[in-house]
Coordinates of C-alpha atoms in Angstrom, one line a residue:
M1 CA -24.8 -87.2 29.1
I2 CA -26.8 -89.5 27.6
S3 CA -26.4 -91.2 24.7
D4 CA -27.5 -94.1 22.1
V5 CA -24.5 -96.0 20.8
I6 CA -25.4 -98.1 17.8
I7 CA -22.5 -100.9 17.9
S8 CA -21.5 -103.6 15.0
I9 CA -21.8 -107.2 16.9
Y10 CA -21.1 -109.6 14.5
N11 CA -19.4 -107.9 10.7
G12 CA -20.3 -104.2 10.7
Y13 CA -23.2 -105.6 8.0
E14 CA -25.6 -105.6 10.2
N15 CA -27.6 -102.2 8.7
K16 CA -26.3 -99.9 11.0
S17 CA -27.4 -97.0 8.9
H18 CA -31.0 -98.0 8.5
V19 CA -31.5 -98.0 12.7
I20 CA -29.2 -94.7 12.8
N21 CA -31.4 -92.8 10.1
Y22 CA -34.2 -93.6 12.2
L23 CA -32.9 -93.0 15.0
L24 CA -32.7 -89.2 13.3
K25 CA -35.7 -88.9 12.4
R26 CA -37.0 -89.7 15.7
N27 CA -34.5 -88.0 18.1
Y28 CA -32.3 -84.8 18.7
Y29 CA -28.5 -85.4 18.8
D30 CA -26.1 -82.6 18.4
C31 CA -23.1 -85.0 16.8
C32 CA -22.0 -88.0 16.4
L33 CA -18.9 -90.3 17.5
K34 CA -17.5 -93.0 15.8
G35 CA -15.5 -95.6 17.0
G36 CA -13.1 -98.4 15.9
T37 CA -12.3 -99.6 13.0
D38 CA -15.6 -100.2 11.2
H39 CA -15.3 -99.4 7.3
S40 CA -18.9 -101.1 6.3
E41 CA -20.7 -99.2 4.5
Q42 CA -23.8 -97.0 5.1
S43 CA -26.5 -95.9 3.0
S44 CA -28.8 -92.7 3.0
V45 CA -31.3 -90.4 0.4
Y46 CA -29.6 -87.0 0.5
Q47 CA -31.2 -84.1 -1.9
G48 CA -32.8 -87.2 -3.8
K49 CA -29.5 -89.2 -4.5
K50 CA -28.2 -91.9 -2.5
I51 CA -25.3 -92.0 -1.3
I52 CA -22.8 -94.0 0.7
L53 CA -19.9 -93.4 3.1
K54 CA -17.6 -96.2 4.7
I55 CA -15.9 -93.7 7.1
I56 CA -18.0 -90.5 7.8
P57 CA -20.6 -91.4 9.2
I58 CA -24.2 -90.5 7.4
C59 CA -25.8 -88.3 10.6
I60 CA -22.8 -85.6 8.7
L61 CA -25.4 -85.7 5.7
S62 CA -28.0 -84.1 9.0
S63 CA -25.4 -81.7 9.5
I64 CA -24.3 -83.1 12.9
P65 CA -20.5 -82.4 13.4
C66 CA -18.8 -85.2 13.6
L67 CA -16.1 -87.0 15.4
I68 CA -13.6 -90.2 14.0
G69 CA -11.3 -92.5 14.5
I70 CA -11.7 -92.8 18.3
G71 CA -9.6 -96.3 18.9
G72 CA -9.3 -96.7 15.3
Q73 CA -7.3 -97.0 11.9
I74 CA -8.6 -94.4 8.6
N75 CA -7.7 -95.3 5.5
I76 CA -6.7 -91.8 4.1
E77 CA -7.2 -92.7 0.5
L78 CA -10.8 -93.6 1.4
L79 CA -12.0 -90.8 3.4
N80 CA -10.0 -88.4 1.3
S81 CA -12.8 -89.5 -1.6
E82 CA -14.9 -89.4 0.9
I83 CA -14.6 -85.9 1.8
K84 CA -14.6 -85.2 -1.7
L85 CA -17.7 -86.7 -2.6
L86 CA -19.7 -84.5 0.5
T87 CA -17.8 -80.9 -0.6
K88 CA -19.3 -81.6 -4.0
L89 CA -23.0 -82.1 -2.0
N90 CA -22.1 -78.7 -0.6
I91 CA -21.5 -80.5 3.1
D92 CA -19.5 -77.8 5.1
I93 CA -16.3 -80.0 6.1
H94 CA -14.8 -77.4 7.9
K95 CA -18.0 -76.6 10.0
L96 CA -19.0 -80.7 10.5
L97 CA -15.8 -82.8 10.6
Y98 CA -14.0 -84.0 13.4
I99 CA -10.6 -86.4 13.5
D100 CA -9.5 -87.6 16.7
E101 CA -5.4 -86.7 16.9
N102 CA -5.4 -90.1 18.4
A103 CA -6.4 -92.1 15.2
T104 CA -4.4 -94.2 13.2
I105 CA -4.3 -93.2 9.1
I106 CA -3.0 -95.4 6.9
H107 CA -1.5 -93.9 4.0
K108 CA 0.3 -96.3 0.9
D109 CA 2.5 -98.8 3.4
S110 CA 2.7 -96.2 7.0
K111 CA 0.6 -95.8 9.9
L112 CA 0.6 -92.2 11.5
T113 CA -1.3 -91.0 14.3
Y114 CA -3.4 -88.2 13.5
G115 CA -2.5 -86.1 16.0
D116 CA 1.7 -86.0 14.8
I117 CA 1.1 -85.6 11.4
H118 CA 2.1 -81.9 10.5
F119 CA -0.8 -79.7 8.6
L120 CA 1.3 -79.1 5.3
K121 CA 1.8 -82.9 4.8
L122 CA -2.2 -83.3 5.6
K123 CA -3.1 -80.7 2.6
T124 CA -1.3 -82.2 0.3
I125 CA -2.9 -85.4 1.4
L126 CA -6.6 -84.4 2.0
S127 CA -9.0 -82.4 -0.9
N128 CA -10.4 -80.2 2.4
T129 CA -8.7 -81.0 5.9
P130 CA -10.7 -82.2 8.9
I131 CA -10.5 -80.3 12.0
K132 CA -8.3 -82.0 14.8
T133 CA -9.3 -82.6 18.6
S134 CA -9.4 -85.1 21.5
I135 CA -12.8 -86.4 22.6
N136 CA -12.4 -84.5 25.6
N137 CA -12.2 -81.7 24.3
F138 CA -15.4 -81.9 21.0
L139 CA -17.9 -83.3 24.1
L140 CA -16.8 -80.0 25.5
Y141 CA -19.4 -78.4 23.2
Y142 CA -22.3 -81.4 23.3
N143 CA -24.4 -82.9 25.5
H144 CA -26.5 -85.3 22.8
P145 CA -24.4 -87.7 20.6
I146 CA -24.7 -90.5 18.4
Y147 CA -22.3 -92.8 19.2
E148 CA -21.2 -95.6 16.5
G149 CA -19.0 -98.3 17.0
A150 CA -18.0 -101.7 15.8
N151 CA -14.4 -103.9 15.2
G152 CA -12.2 -102.2 18.2
F153 CA -16.1 -100.3 19.8
Y154 CA -14.7 -99.3 23.2

């Protein structure tokens, strides 16, 4: 499997989104993987509006399925606000957003593994519930990912 990997080496503010946008225009990717705990801003123009995301990769704006949380932590409140933004833009979260079952979810003062959270509890926390999967199961369906990682990338 051939992949392109974009990582932040310094502090996450290296304008990865510019590199990702450039690559998306010139290459074919059938999925996006995001690992580590990088929550720096990424921006892209979508339907004439500047969209800023921190947790969900900007690849989702190009209708590319995204798996997040690989080897990292996800702030559930920040994720929920991004899901609401994308839903308003008619991005189909149910088809495009996946969370690694081993991701650590930060909610208030708790840290939980996403795979251990009961579905009904998730529905009370998130406006739309992303699909839970493992990286191995996710990659059964895709052949050419773009991988974005930082701060705990492995």
